[in-house]
Amino acid sequence: MTTALHLPEKPHHTRPRPRDLVRALGPRQLADGLIALLFSATGPVALIMAAGHQGGMSGAEISSWIFGVFFCNGILTVLASWIYRTPLA
């Protein structure tokens, strides 16, 4: 019995240039991004802090963990949104 290899979907559009992104950025997009940031930042931080305290981590270690989680997630979200030309966060 063989299994099919599942690969990510190929993007349907060409990637925009950085100046195209700047031209498409307006007040509504900035407001949408700020609201998404507030909602996505409040929930996971509480879970990360609780898990860190349960694990006996120091405040500095938890802060570093929070930074790493949000930094990596931000990079991956920006790249995926850029490739697929749609907001994926």
mmCIF file of N, CA and C in Angstrom, residues 2-87:
data_model
loop_
_atom_site.group_PDB
_atom_site.id
_atom_site.type_symbol
_atom_site.label_atom_id
_atom_site.label_comp_id
_atom_site.label_asym_id
_atom_site.label_seq_id
_atom_site.Cartn_x
_atom_site.Cartn_y
_atom_site.Cartn_z
ATOM 1 N N THR A 2 0.682 2.122 -0.938
ATOM 2 C CA THR A 2 1.477 3.335 -1.023
ATOM 3 C C THR A 2 0.650 4.521 -0.554
ATOM 4 N N THR A 3 1.340 5.505 -0.011
ATOM 5 C CA THR A 3 0.667 6.726 0.426
ATOM 6 C C THR A 3 1.107 7.875 -0.464
ATOM 7 N N ALA A 4 0.186 8.764 -0.704
ATOM 8 C CA ALA A 4 0.494 9.918 -1.550
ATOM 9 C C ALA A 4 1.268 10.946 -0.739
ATOM 10 N N LEU A 5 2.193 11.588 -1.385
ATOM 11 C CA LEU A 5 2.967 12.645 -0.752
ATOM 12 C C LEU A 5 2.190 13.948 -0.873
ATOM 13 N N HIS A 6 1.871 14.548 0.249
ATOM 14 C CA HIS A 6 1.103 15.796 0.248
ATOM 15 C C HIS A 6 2.060 16.980 0.350
ATOM 16 N N LEU A 7 2.056 17.793 -0.664
ATOM 17 C CA LEU A 7 2.895 18.982 -0.706
ATOM 18 C C LEU A 7 2.029 20.221 -0.540
ATOM 19 N N PRO A 8 2.616 21.342 -0.097
ATOM 20 C CA PRO A 8 1.827 22.573 0.009
ATOM 21 C C PRO A 8 1.287 23.007 -1.351
ATOM 22 N N GLU A 9 0.176 23.674 -1.299
ATOM 23 C CA GLU A 9 -0.458 24.175 -2.518
ATOM 24 C C GLU A 9 0.432 25.226 -3.175
ATOM 25 N N LYS A 10 0.524 25.169 -4.482
ATOM 26 C CA LYS A 10 1.314 26.162 -5.210
ATOM 27 C C LYS A 10 0.525 27.471 -5.292
ATOM 28 N N PRO A 11 1.209 28.617 -5.136
ATOM 29 C CA PRO A 11 0.498 29.895 -5.243
ATOM 30 C C PRO A 11 -0.001 30.135 -6.665
ATOM 31 N N HIS A 12 -1.128 30.819 -6.778
ATOM 32 C CA HIS A 12 -1.740 31.071 -8.078
ATOM 33 C C HIS A 12 -1.278 32.395 -8.703
ATOM 34 N N HIS A 13 -0.640 33.232 -7.932
ATOM 35 C CA HIS A 13 -0.261 34.556 -8.410
ATOM 36 C C HIS A 13 1.248 34.730 -8.322
ATOM 37 N N THR A 14 1.729 35.727 -9.032
ATOM 38 C CA THR A 14 3.132 36.079 -8.887
ATOM 39 C C THR A 14 3.299 36.865 -7.598
ATOM 40 N N ARG A 15 4.484 36.833 -7.041
ATOM 41 C CA ARG A 15 4.739 37.541 -5.791
ATOM 42 C C ARG A 15 4.798 39.044 -6.054
ATOM 43 N N PRO A 16 4.173 39.836 -5.169
ATOM 44 C CA PRO A 16 4.230 41.287 -5.359
ATOM 45 C C PRO A 16 5.615 41.824 -4.988
ATOM 46 N N ARG A 17 5.951 42.932 -5.601
ATOM 47 C CA ARG A 17 7.202 43.606 -5.263
ATOM 48 C C ARG A 17 6.981 44.420 -3.998
ATOM 49 N N PRO A 18 8.051 44.737 -3.245
ATOM 50 C CA PRO A 18 7.883 45.514 -2.015
ATOM 51 C C PRO A 18 7.166 46.849 -2.238
ATOM 52 N N ARG A 19 7.434 47.529 -3.347
ATOM 53 C CA ARG A 19 6.763 48.822 -3.573
ATOM 54 C C ARG A 19 5.266 48.640 -3.834
ATOM 55 N N ASP A 20 4.865 47.476 -4.387
ATOM 56 C CA ASP A 20 3.438 47.187 -4.555
ATOM 57 C C ASP A 20 2.759 47.020 -3.201
ATOM 58 N N LEU A 21 3.468 46.395 -2.255
ATOM 59 C CA LEU A 21 2.913 46.232 -0.920
ATOM 60 C C LEU A 21 2.725 47.579 -0.232
ATOM 61 N N VAL A 22 3.697 48.463 -0.392
ATOM 62 C CA VAL A 22 3.601 49.785 0.235
ATOM 63 C C VAL A 22 2.440 50.569 -0.377
ATOM 64 N N ARG A 23 2.260 50.469 -1.691
ATOM 65 C CA ARG A 23 1.148 51.171 -2.350
ATOM 66 C C ARG A 23 -0.208 50.639 -1.904
ATOM 67 N N ALA A 24 -0.306 49.351 -1.605
ATOM 68 C CA ALA A 24 -1.580 48.740 -1.204
ATOM 69 C C ALA A 24 -1.899 48.966 0.269
ATOM 70 N N LEU A 25 -0.947 49.484 1.034
ATOM 71 C CA LEU A 25 -1.135 49.692 2.466
ATOM 72 C C LEU A 25 -1.874 50.993 2.714
ATOM 73 N N GLY A 26 -2.986 50.911 3.413
ATOM 74 C CA GLY A 26 -3.784 52.090 3.731
ATOM 75 C C GLY A 26 -4.231 52.065 5.183
ATOM 76 N N PRO A 27 -5.041 53.041 5.584
ATOM 77 C CA PRO A 27 -5.489 53.107 6.975
ATOM 78 C C PRO A 27 -6.301 51.875 7.396
ATOM 79 N N ARG A 28 -7.120 51.366 6.493
ATOM 80 C CA ARG A 28 -7.926 50.192 6.851
ATOM 81 C C ARG A 28 -7.037 48.969 7.077
ATOM 82 N N GLN A 29 -6.042 48.777 6.235
ATOM 83 C CA GLN A 29 -5.142 47.638 6.390
ATOM 84 C C GLN A 29 -4.341 47.755 7.688
ATOM 85 N N LEU A 30 -3.912 48.977 8.019
ATOM 86 C CA LEU A 30 -3.180 49.177 9.269
ATOM 87 C C LEU A 30 -4.072 48.896 10.475
ATOM 88 N N ALA A 31 -5.322 49.361 10.434
ATOM 89 C CA ALA A 31 -6.252 49.115 11.531
ATOM 90 C C ALA A 31 -6.548 47.617 11.663
ATOM 91 N N ASP A 32 -6.767 46.947 10.539
ATOM 92 C CA ASP A 32 -7.004 45.498 10.577
ATOM 93 C C ASP A 32 -5.808 44.758 11.172
ATOM 94 N N GLY A 33 -4.623 45.169 10.801
ATOM 95 C CA GLY A 33 -3.413 44.545 11.334
ATOM 96 C C GLY A 33 -3.255 44.774 12.827
ATOM 97 N N LEU A 34 -3.569 45.978 13.290
ATOM 98 C CA LEU A 34 -3.471 46.283 14.720
ATOM 99 C C LEU A 34 -4.475 45.455 15.525
ATOM 100 N N ILE A 35 -5.695 45.346 15.034
ATOM 101 C CA ILE A 35 -6.717 44.545 15.723
ATOM 102 C C ILE A 35 -6.309 43.076 15.754
ATOM 103 N N ALA A 36 -5.803 42.564 14.646
ATOM 104 C CA ALA A 36 -5.350 41.171 14.607
ATOM 105 C C ALA A 36 -4.199 40.946 15.585
ATOM 106 N N LEU A 37 -3.297 41.918 15.674
ATOM 107 C CA LEU A 37 -2.173 41.816 16.607
ATOM 108 C C LEU A 37 -2.673 41.760 18.045
ATOM 109 N N LEU A 38 -3.615 42.613 18.398
ATOM 110 C CA LEU A 38 -4.123 42.631 19.771
ATOM 111 C C LEU A 38 -4.801 41.314 20.139
ATOM 112 N N PHE A 39 -5.620 40.787 19.244
ATOM 113 C CA PHE A 39 -6.300 39.523 19.535
ATOM 114 C C PHE A 39 -5.322 38.356 19.586
ATOM 115 N N SER A 40 -4.366 38.329 18.685
ATOM 116 C CA SER A 40 -3.448 37.194 18.646
ATOM 117 C C SER A 40 -2.398 37.253 19.754
ATOM 118 N N ALA A 41 -2.148 38.433 20.303
ATOM 119 C CA ALA A 41 -1.104 38.564 21.316
ATOM 120 C C ALA A 41 -1.606 38.304 22.731
ATOM 121 N N THR A 42 -2.883 38.511 22.993
ATOM 122 C CA THR A 42 -3.349 38.403 24.374
ATOM 123 C C THR A 42 -3.570 36.965 24.825
ATOM 124 N N GLY A 43 -4.133 36.118 24.000
ATOM 125 C CA GLY A 43 -4.427 34.744 24.400
ATOM 126 C C GLY A 43 -3.193 33.871 24.574
ATOM 127 N N PRO A 44 -2.344 33.768 23.559
ATOM 128 C CA PRO A 44 -1.185 32.884 23.678
ATOM 129 C C PRO A 44 -0.213 33.287 24.779
ATOM 130 N N VAL A 45 -0.105 34.572 25.075
ATOM 131 C CA VAL A 45 0.838 35.003 26.112
ATOM 132 C C VAL A 45 0.438 34.425 27.462
ATOM 133 N N ALA A 46 -0.859 34.427 27.754
ATOM 134 C CA ALA A 46 -1.314 33.861 29.030
ATOM 135 C C ALA A 46 -0.981 32.374 29.113
ATOM 136 N N LEU A 47 -1.160 31.655 28.017
ATOM 137 C CA LEU A 47 -0.837 30.226 28.018
ATOM 138 C C LEU A 47 0.664 29.986 28.154
ATOM 139 N N ILE A 48 1.457 30.778 27.464
ATOM 140 C CA ILE A 48 2.913 30.627 27.538
ATOM 141 C C ILE A 48 3.407 30.934 28.947
ATOM 142 N N MET A 49 2.858 31.987 29.551
ATOM 143 C CA MET A 49 3.276 32.341 30.912
ATOM 144 C C MET A 49 2.879 31.248 31.903
ATOM 145 N N ALA A 50 1.678 30.718 31.774
ATOM 146 C CA ALA A 50 1.242 29.651 32.681
ATOM 147 C C ALA A 50 2.115 28.409 32.532
ATOM 148 N N ALA A 51 2.400 28.029 31.300
ATOM 149 C CA ALA A 51 3.244 26.850 31.071
ATOM 150 C C ALA A 51 4.658 27.089 31.587
ATOM 151 N N GLY A 52 5.176 28.298 31.388
ATOM 152 C CA GLY A 52 6.517 28.618 31.872
ATOM 153 C C GLY A 52 6.608 28.576 33.382
ATOM 154 N N HIS A 53 5.608 29.120 34.050
ATOM 155 C CA HIS A 53 5.598 29.078 35.515
ATOM 156 C C HIS A 53 5.469 27.643 36.027
ATOM 157 N N GLN A 54 4.630 26.837 35.372
ATOM 158 C CA GLN A 54 4.485 25.427 35.754
ATOM 159 C C GLN A 54 5.803 24.675 35.578
ATOM 160 N N GLY A 55 6.568 25.075 34.559
ATOM 161 C CA GLY A 55 7.850 24.422 34.290
ATOM 162 C C GLY A 55 8.997 24.971 35.108
ATOM 163 N N GLY A 56 8.728 25.964 35.941
ATOM 164 C CA GLY A 56 9.775 26.523 36.793
ATOM 165 C C GLY A 56 10.726 27.458 36.067
ATOM 166 N N MET A 57 10.281 28.053 34.979
ATOM 167 C CA MET A 57 11.144 28.977 34.226
ATOM 168 C C MET A 57 11.200 30.333 34.921
ATOM 169 N N SER A 58 12.313 31.026 34.756
ATOM 170 C CA SER A 58 12.450 32.374 35.304
ATOM 171 C C SER A 58 11.723 33.372 34.397
ATOM 172 N N GLY A 59 11.560 34.593 34.901
ATOM 173 C CA GLY A 59 10.916 35.639 34.109
ATOM 174 C C GLY A 59 11.667 35.926 32.819
ATOM 175 N N ALA A 60 12.982 35.913 32.884
ATOM 176 C CA ALA A 60 13.793 36.173 31.683
ATOM 177 C C ALA A 60 13.628 35.053 30.658
ATOM 178 N N GLU A 61 13.560 33.820 31.129
ATOM 179 C CA GLU A 61 13.376 32.692 30.208
ATOM 180 C C GLU A 61 12.001 32.738 29.548
ATOM 181 N N ILE A 62 10.988 33.080 30.316
ATOM 182 C CA ILE A 62 9.639 33.188 29.754
ATOM 183 C C ILE A 62 9.579 34.325 28.744
ATOM 184 N N SER A 63 10.204 35.449 29.053
ATOM 185 C CA SER A 63 10.239 36.576 28.109
ATOM 186 C C SER A 63 10.925 36.176 26.807
ATOM 187 N N SER A 64 12.013 35.454 26.921
ATOM 188 C CA SER A 64 12.724 35.002 25.734
ATOM 189 C C SER A 64 11.863 34.031 24.931
ATOM 190 N N TRP A 65 11.153 33.166 25.604
ATOM 191 C CA TRP A 65 10.270 32.206 24.960
ATOM 192 C C TRP A 65 9.144 32.925 24.219
ATOM 193 N N ILE A 66 8.546 33.929 24.861
ATOM 194 C CA ILE A 66 7.477 34.704 24.224
ATOM 195 C C ILE A 66 8.000 35.411 22.976
ATOM 196 N N PHE A 67 9.176 36.026 23.080
ATOM 197 C CA PHE A 67 9.762 36.692 21.922
ATOM 198 C C PHE A 67 9.980 35.704 20.781
ATOM 199 N N GLY A 68 10.549 34.558 21.082
ATOM 200 C CA GLY A 68 10.824 33.562 20.047
ATOM 201 C C GLY A 68 9.567 33.074 19.353
ATOM 202 N N VAL A 69 8.521 32.827 20.133
ATOM 203 C CA VAL A 69 7.261 32.353 19.561
ATOM 204 C C VAL A 69 6.680 33.390 18.608
ATOM 205 N N PHE A 70 6.603 34.641 19.049
ATOM 206 C CA PHE A 70 6.001 35.673 18.213
ATOM 207 C C PHE A 70 6.890 36.048 17.030
ATOM 208 N N PHE A 71 8.191 36.043 17.208
ATOM 209 C CA PHE A 71 9.089 36.379 16.115
ATOM 210 C C PHE A 71 9.004 35.333 15.000
ATOM 211 N N CYS A 72 9.101 34.057 15.365
ATOM 212 C CA CYS A 72 9.036 32.992 14.359
ATOM 213 C C CYS A 72 7.670 32.960 13.678
ATOM 214 N N ASN A 73 6.609 33.099 14.461
ATOM 215 C CA ASN A 73 5.266 33.102 13.887
ATOM 216 C C ASN A 73 5.077 34.293 12.947
ATOM 217 N N GLY A 74 5.605 35.445 13.321
ATOM 218 C CA GLY A 74 5.498 36.625 12.463
ATOM 219 C C GLY A 74 6.208 36.441 11.137
ATOM 220 N N ILE A 75 7.409 35.909 11.179
ATOM 221 C CA ILE A 75 8.172 35.671 9.944
ATOM 222 C C ILE A 75 7.432 34.686 9.044
ATOM 223 N N LEU A 76 6.954 33.589 9.617
ATOM 224 C CA LEU A 76 6.243 32.590 8.817
ATOM 225 C C LEU A 76 4.949 33.151 8.226
ATOM 226 N N THR A 77 4.228 33.960 9.000
ATOM 227 C CA THR A 77 2.982 34.553 8.507
ATOM 228 C C THR A 77 3.240 35.526 7.377
ATOM 229 N N VAL A 78 4.248 36.375 7.517
ATOM 230 C CA VAL A 78 4.580 37.338 6.461
ATOM 231 C C VAL A 78 4.983 36.597 5.184
ATOM 232 N N LEU A 79 5.803 35.578 5.309
ATOM 233 C CA LEU A 79 6.231 34.832 4.120
ATOM 234 C C LEU A 79 5.052 34.133 3.438
ATOM 235 N N ALA A 80 4.210 33.473 4.212
ATOM 236 C CA ALA A 80 3.069 32.775 3.614
ATOM 237 C C ALA A 80 2.087 33.764 2.986
ATOM 238 N N SER A 81 1.848 34.885 3.647
ATOM 239 C CA SER A 81 0.944 35.893 3.086
ATOM 240 C C SER A 81 1.511 36.486 1.812
ATOM 241 N N TRP A 82 2.821 36.665 1.770
ATOM 242 C CA TRP A 82 3.468 37.220 0.579
ATOM 243 C C TRP A 82 3.392 36.219 -0.577
ATOM 244 N N ILE A 83 3.622 34.963 -0.300
ATOM 245 C CA ILE A 83 3.599 33.946 -1.354
ATOM 246 C C ILE A 83 2.193 33.753 -1.898
ATOM 247 N N TYR A 84 1.190 33.646 -1.014
ATOM 248 C CA TYR A 84 -0.173 33.366 -1.454
ATOM 249 C C TYR A 84 -1.004 34.627 -1.710
ATOM 250 N N ARG A 85 -0.435 35.791 -1.446
ATOM 251 C CA ARG A 85 -1.076 37.099 -1.719
ATOM 252 C C ARG A 85 -2.450 37.198 -1.054
ATOM 253 N N THR A 86 -2.542 36.730 0.170
ATOM 254 C CA THR A 86 -3.765 36.836 0.945
ATOM 255 C C THR A 86 -3.373 36.850 2.425
ATOM 256 N N PRO A 87 -4.094 37.584 3.257
ATOM 257 C CA PRO A 87 -3.751 37.590 4.681
ATOM 258 C C PRO A 87 -4.069 36.239 5.319
#
